[in-house]
Amino acid sequence: MQSLSESIRTALLTADPREKAMAARKLVRDWRLGRLAWDFSAAMPDRPARPEKPELLPPNRMPKRGRGGSERARIALWHALAHIEFVAIDLALDMAGRFGAQRGRQFVDDFLTVAADEAMHYAIIARHLARMGAAYGDLPAHDGLWQSAEETAHDVGARLAIVPMVLEARGLDVTPATLDRVRASGDEAGARILERILADEIRHVRYGCDHFAKVANELGDSAEKLWQMLVTRYFRGNVKPPFNDSARESAGLSRMAYEALASRA
């Protein structure tokens, strides 16, 4: 029987976006059907494989998307969303494969579920791009998302604090306004995609919050204080408004904790 960690490593080292999404969904299906052994002997790669395109640039070198409802601006938006979801597959897989042995089965189940969701999100966005006559890889993309994974590879608490509880939480903040713009442009299919993604991301952030609370409890720390300390240490940006307080509350984020960090920034 193939090991879970080897299957995760194989998916992480799959460069082609469509094949990576399919590999992620297959391994999650195999895991749920009992076809993969609880074995974490295969090491996770420092960086996942990436396709030749898109060109990856530092965030400050990314070209402007354009303004208004132009076709160019619409394609740039959906291309950026495709890139976020593509990298999110790897972030969830790495979370399960790197920390699963120490955190247990529920942790693995939750973050493999996230990986399957992100693979599905990528696939439906890629199809939406295709309807516009575009494809993932046509435009450059930023290389900042994986940096957070590299800097927290040694500490599950830090990884949980940054990836689901900052990066994915930011998606909860910005998606409603994006959804309104997409719907106003007449793209109802795109609006439905964003509604689905928003609902899933609330659940993903909730997984992060729940497992982070367990880590904090094991350390004898307050979850709020530990989160603030880890974000201050490992997150290079700022936690800043506007916040989608209702979605954040549904996800289990502490309003007192994130507003305190925002006020310091």
PDB file of C-alpha atoms in Angstrom, residues 96-232:
ATOM      1  CA  ALA A  96      -0.988  17.798   5.937  1.00  0.00           C
ATOM      2  CA  GLY A  97       2.248  16.154   4.811  1.00  0.00           C
ATOM      3  CA  ARG A  98       4.687  18.209   6.891  1.00  0.00           C
ATOM      4  CA  PHE A  99       2.788  18.323  10.180  1.00  0.00           C
ATOM      5  CA  GLY A 100       0.306  15.443   9.982  1.00  0.00           C
ATOM      6  CA  ALA A 101       2.419  12.915  11.862  1.00  0.00           C
ATOM      7  CA  GLN A 102       2.638  15.140  14.934  1.00  0.00           C
ATOM      8  CA  ARG A 103      -0.908  16.542  14.782  1.00  0.00           C
ATOM      9  CA  GLY A 104      -2.961  13.423  14.106  1.00  0.00           C
ATOM     10  CA  ARG A 105      -5.735  12.139  11.889  1.00  0.00           C
ATOM     11  CA  GLN A 106      -8.273  14.949  12.290  1.00  0.00           C
ATOM     12  CA  PHE A 107      -5.622  17.483  11.282  1.00  0.00           C
ATOM     13  CA  VAL A 108      -4.780  15.422   8.205  1.00  0.00           C
ATOM     14  CA  ASP A 109      -8.438  14.914   7.298  1.00  0.00           C
ATOM     15  CA  ASP A 110      -9.164  18.634   7.584  1.00  0.00           C
ATOM     16  CA  PHE A 111      -6.257  19.879   5.496  1.00  0.00           C
ATOM     17  CA  LEU A 112      -6.642  17.194   2.845  1.00  0.00           C
ATOM     18  CA  THR A 113     -10.248  18.381   2.570  1.00  0.00           C
ATOM     19  CA  VAL A 114      -8.876  21.889   2.064  1.00  0.00           C
ATOM     20  CA  ALA A 115      -6.535  20.590  -0.654  1.00  0.00           C
ATOM     21  CA  ALA A 116      -9.416  18.928  -2.504  1.00  0.00           C
ATOM     22  CA  ASP A 117     -11.479  22.119  -2.256  1.00  0.00           C
ATOM     23  CA  GLU A 118      -8.630  24.267  -3.575  1.00  0.00           C
ATOM     24  CA  ALA A 119      -8.107  21.864  -6.474  1.00  0.00           C
ATOM     25  CA  MET A 120     -11.787  22.146  -7.320  1.00  0.00           C
ATOM     26  CA  HIS A 121     -11.623  25.962  -7.055  1.00  0.00           C
ATOM     27  CA  TYR A 122      -8.642  26.041  -9.402  1.00  0.00           C
ATOM     28  CA  ALA A 123     -10.418  23.808 -11.928  1.00  0.00           C
ATOM     29  CA  ILE A 124     -13.605  25.884 -12.082  1.00  0.00           C
ATOM     30  CA  ILE A 125     -11.650  29.144 -12.355  1.00  0.00           C
ATOM     31  CA  ALA A 126      -9.513  27.662 -15.139  1.00  0.00           C
ATOM     32  CA  ARG A 127     -12.708  26.746 -17.005  1.00  0.00           C
ATOM     33  CA  HIS A 128     -14.021  30.275 -16.459  1.00  0.00           C
ATOM     34  CA  LEU A 129     -10.795  31.700 -17.898  1.00  0.00           C
ATOM     35  CA  ALA A 130     -11.121  29.392 -20.891  1.00  0.00           C
ATOM     36  CA  ARG A 131     -14.570  30.820 -21.608  1.00  0.00           C
ATOM     37  CA  MET A 132     -12.857  34.213 -21.870  1.00  0.00           C
ATOM     38  CA  GLY A 133     -10.318  32.821 -24.333  1.00  0.00           C
ATOM     39  CA  ALA A 134      -7.524  32.840 -21.752  1.00  0.00           C
ATOM     40  CA  ALA A 135      -5.576  30.322 -19.668  1.00  0.00           C
ATOM     41  CA  TYR A 136      -3.604  30.178 -16.458  1.00  0.00           C
ATOM     42  CA  GLY A 137      -0.035  31.050 -17.406  1.00  0.00           C
ATOM     43  CA  ASP A 138      -0.936  33.750 -19.921  1.00  0.00           C
ATOM     44  CA  LEU A 139       0.011  36.503 -17.450  1.00  0.00           C
ATOM     45  CA  PRO A 140       2.707  36.827 -14.785  1.00  0.00           C
ATOM     46  CA  ALA A 141       1.878  35.974 -11.172  1.00  0.00           C
ATOM     47  CA  HIS A 142       3.410  36.914  -7.850  1.00  0.00           C
ATOM     48  CA  ASP A 143       5.688  34.589  -5.903  1.00  0.00           C
ATOM     49  CA  GLY A 144       4.891  35.803  -2.398  1.00  0.00           C
ATOM     50  CA  LEU A 145       2.425  33.149  -1.246  1.00  0.00           C
ATOM     51  CA  TRP A 146       4.865  30.271  -0.891  1.00  0.00           C
ATOM     52  CA  GLN A 147       7.328  32.468   1.014  1.00  0.00           C
ATOM     53  CA  SER A 148       5.073  32.245   4.064  1.00  0.00           C
ATOM     54  CA  ALA A 149       5.227  28.447   3.871  1.00  0.00           C
ATOM     55  CA  GLU A 150       9.021  28.457   3.678  1.00  0.00           C
ATOM     56  CA  GLU A 151       9.365  30.739   6.680  1.00  0.00           C
ATOM     57  CA  THR A 152       7.040  28.627   8.849  1.00  0.00           C
ATOM     58  CA  ALA A 153       8.177  25.155   7.761  1.00  0.00           C
ATOM     59  CA  HIS A 154       9.636  24.492  11.221  1.00  0.00           C
ATOM     60  CA  ASP A 155       6.576  25.375  13.330  1.00  0.00           C
ATOM     61  CA  VAL A 156       2.997  24.189  12.899  1.00  0.00           C
ATOM     62  CA  GLY A 157       1.700  26.994  15.117  1.00  0.00           C
ATOM     63  CA  ALA A 158       3.365  29.627  12.963  1.00  0.00           C
ATOM     64  CA  ARG A 159       2.108  27.975   9.777  1.00  0.00           C
ATOM     65  CA  LEU A 160      -1.473  27.907  11.093  1.00  0.00           C
ATOM     66  CA  ALA A 161      -1.218  31.487  12.318  1.00  0.00           C
ATOM     67  CA  ILE A 162      -0.079  32.818   8.944  1.00  0.00           C
ATOM     68  CA  VAL A 163      -1.637  30.694   6.206  1.00  0.00           C
ATOM     69  CA  PRO A 164      -5.255  30.070   7.197  1.00  0.00           C
ATOM     70  CA  MET A 165      -5.560  32.791   9.854  1.00  0.00           C
ATOM     71  CA  VAL A 166      -3.974  35.679   7.908  1.00  0.00           C
ATOM     72  CA  LEU A 167      -3.691  34.857   4.210  1.00  0.00           C
ATOM     73  CA  GLU A 168      -6.954  32.952   3.811  1.00  0.00           C
ATOM     74  CA  ALA A 169      -8.702  35.297   6.232  1.00  0.00           C
ATOM     75  CA  ARG A 170      -7.752  38.181   3.956  1.00  0.00           C
ATOM     76  CA  GLY A 171      -9.675  36.403   1.217  1.00  0.00           C
ATOM     77  CA  LEU A 172     -12.778  36.610   3.406  1.00  0.00           C
ATOM     78  CA  ASP A 173     -12.292  40.384   3.532  1.00  0.00           C
ATOM     79  CA  VAL A 174     -11.783  41.095  -0.162  1.00  0.00           C
ATOM     80  CA  THR A 175     -14.051  38.527  -1.839  1.00  0.00           C
ATOM     81  CA  PRO A 176     -17.414  40.258  -1.190  1.00  0.00           C
ATOM     82  CA  ALA A 177     -16.318  43.452  -2.959  1.00  0.00           C
ATOM     83  CA  THR A 178     -14.853  41.412  -5.815  1.00  0.00           C
ATOM     84  CA  LEU A 179     -18.099  39.459  -6.043  1.00  0.00           C
ATOM     85  CA  ASP A 180     -20.083  42.710  -6.278  1.00  0.00           C
ATOM     86  CA  ARG A 181     -17.854  43.988  -9.112  1.00  0.00           C
ATOM     87  CA  VAL A 182     -18.110  40.697 -10.986  1.00  0.00           C
ATOM     88  CA  ARG A 183     -21.889  40.633 -10.658  1.00  0.00           C
ATOM     89  CA  ALA A 184     -22.153  44.299 -11.690  1.00  0.00           C
ATOM     90  CA  SER A 185     -20.231  43.458 -14.871  1.00  0.00           C
ATOM     91  CA  GLY A 186     -22.917  40.920 -15.775  1.00  0.00           C
ATOM     92  CA  ASP A 187     -20.771  37.871 -15.026  1.00  0.00           C
ATOM     93  CA  GLU A 188     -23.294  35.836 -13.054  1.00  0.00           C
ATOM     94  CA  ALA A 189     -21.380  32.592 -13.556  1.00  0.00           C
ATOM     95  CA  GLY A 190     -18.311  34.216 -12.062  1.00  0.00           C
ATOM     96  CA  ALA A 191     -20.354  35.520  -9.137  1.00  0.00           C
ATOM     97  CA  ARG A 192     -21.575  31.997  -8.370  1.00  0.00           C
ATOM     98  CA  ILE A 193     -17.976  30.749  -8.400  1.00  0.00           C
ATOM     99  CA  LEU A 194     -16.959  33.408  -5.884  1.00  0.00           C
ATOM    100  CA  GLU A 195     -19.940  32.647  -3.649  1.00  0.00           C
ATOM    101  CA  ARG A 196     -18.891  28.990  -3.556  1.00  0.00           C
ATOM    102  CA  ILE A 197     -15.270  29.867  -2.827  1.00  0.00           C
ATOM    103  CA  LEU A 198     -16.208  32.287  -0.027  1.00  0.00           C
ATOM    104  CA  ALA A 199     -18.320  29.647   1.719  1.00  0.00           C
ATOM    105  CA  ASP A 200     -15.500  27.107   1.476  1.00  0.00           C
ATOM    106  CA  GLU A 201     -12.856  29.562   2.671  1.00  0.00           C
ATOM    107  CA  ILE A 202     -14.816  30.327   5.838  1.00  0.00           C
ATOM    108  CA  ARG A 203     -14.628  26.626   6.624  1.00  0.00           C
ATOM    109  CA  HIS A 204     -10.906  26.522   5.793  1.00  0.00           C
ATOM    110  CA  VAL A 205     -10.142  29.390   8.157  1.00  0.00           C
ATOM    111  CA  ARG A 206     -12.231  27.628  10.804  1.00  0.00           C
ATOM    112  CA  TYR A 207     -10.024  24.542  10.467  1.00  0.00           C
ATOM    113  CA  GLY A 208      -6.977  26.740  10.987  1.00  0.00           C
ATOM    114  CA  CYS A 209      -8.460  28.438  14.048  1.00  0.00           C
ATOM    115  CA  ASP A 210      -9.539  25.162  15.639  1.00  0.00           C
ATOM    116  CA  HIS A 211      -6.161  23.491  15.220  1.00  0.00           C
ATOM    117  CA  PHE A 212      -4.301  26.624  16.278  1.00  0.00           C
ATOM    118  CA  ALA A 213      -6.360  26.727  19.490  1.00  0.00           C
ATOM    119  CA  LYS A 214      -5.261  23.141  20.202  1.00  0.00           C
ATOM    120  CA  VAL A 215      -1.599  24.087  19.691  1.00  0.00           C
ATOM    121  CA  ALA A 216      -1.960  27.087  22.001  1.00  0.00           C
ATOM    122  CA  ASN A 217      -3.666  24.956  24.654  1.00  0.00           C
ATOM    123  CA  GLU A 218      -0.868  22.387  24.517  1.00  0.00           C
ATOM    124  CA  LEU A 219       1.671  25.182  25.027  1.00  0.00           C
ATOM    125  CA  GLY A 220      -0.342  26.663  27.878  1.00  0.00           C
ATOM    126  CA  ASP A 221      -0.731  29.945  25.974  1.00  0.00           C
ATOM    127  CA  SER A 222      -3.653  32.184  25.152  1.00  0.00           C
ATOM    128  CA  ALA A 223      -4.589  31.588  21.511  1.00  0.00           C
ATOM    129  CA  GLU A 224      -5.043  35.328  20.940  1.00  0.00           C
ATOM    130  CA  LYS A 225      -1.667  36.299  22.408  1.00  0.00           C
ATOM    131  CA  LEU A 226       0.187  33.455  20.696  1.00  0.00           C
ATOM    132  CA  TRP A 227      -1.384  34.353  17.339  1.00  0.00           C
ATOM    133  CA  GLN A 228      -0.421  38.005  17.703  1.00  0.00           C
ATOM    134  CA  MET A 229       3.149  37.062  18.610  1.00  0.00           C
ATOM    135  CA  LEU A 230       3.555  34.663  15.695  1.00  0.00           C
ATOM    136  CA  VAL A 231       2.014  37.045  13.157  1.00  0.00           C
ATOM    137  CA  THR A 232       4.282  39.851  14.354  1.00  0.00           C
TER     138      THR A 232
END
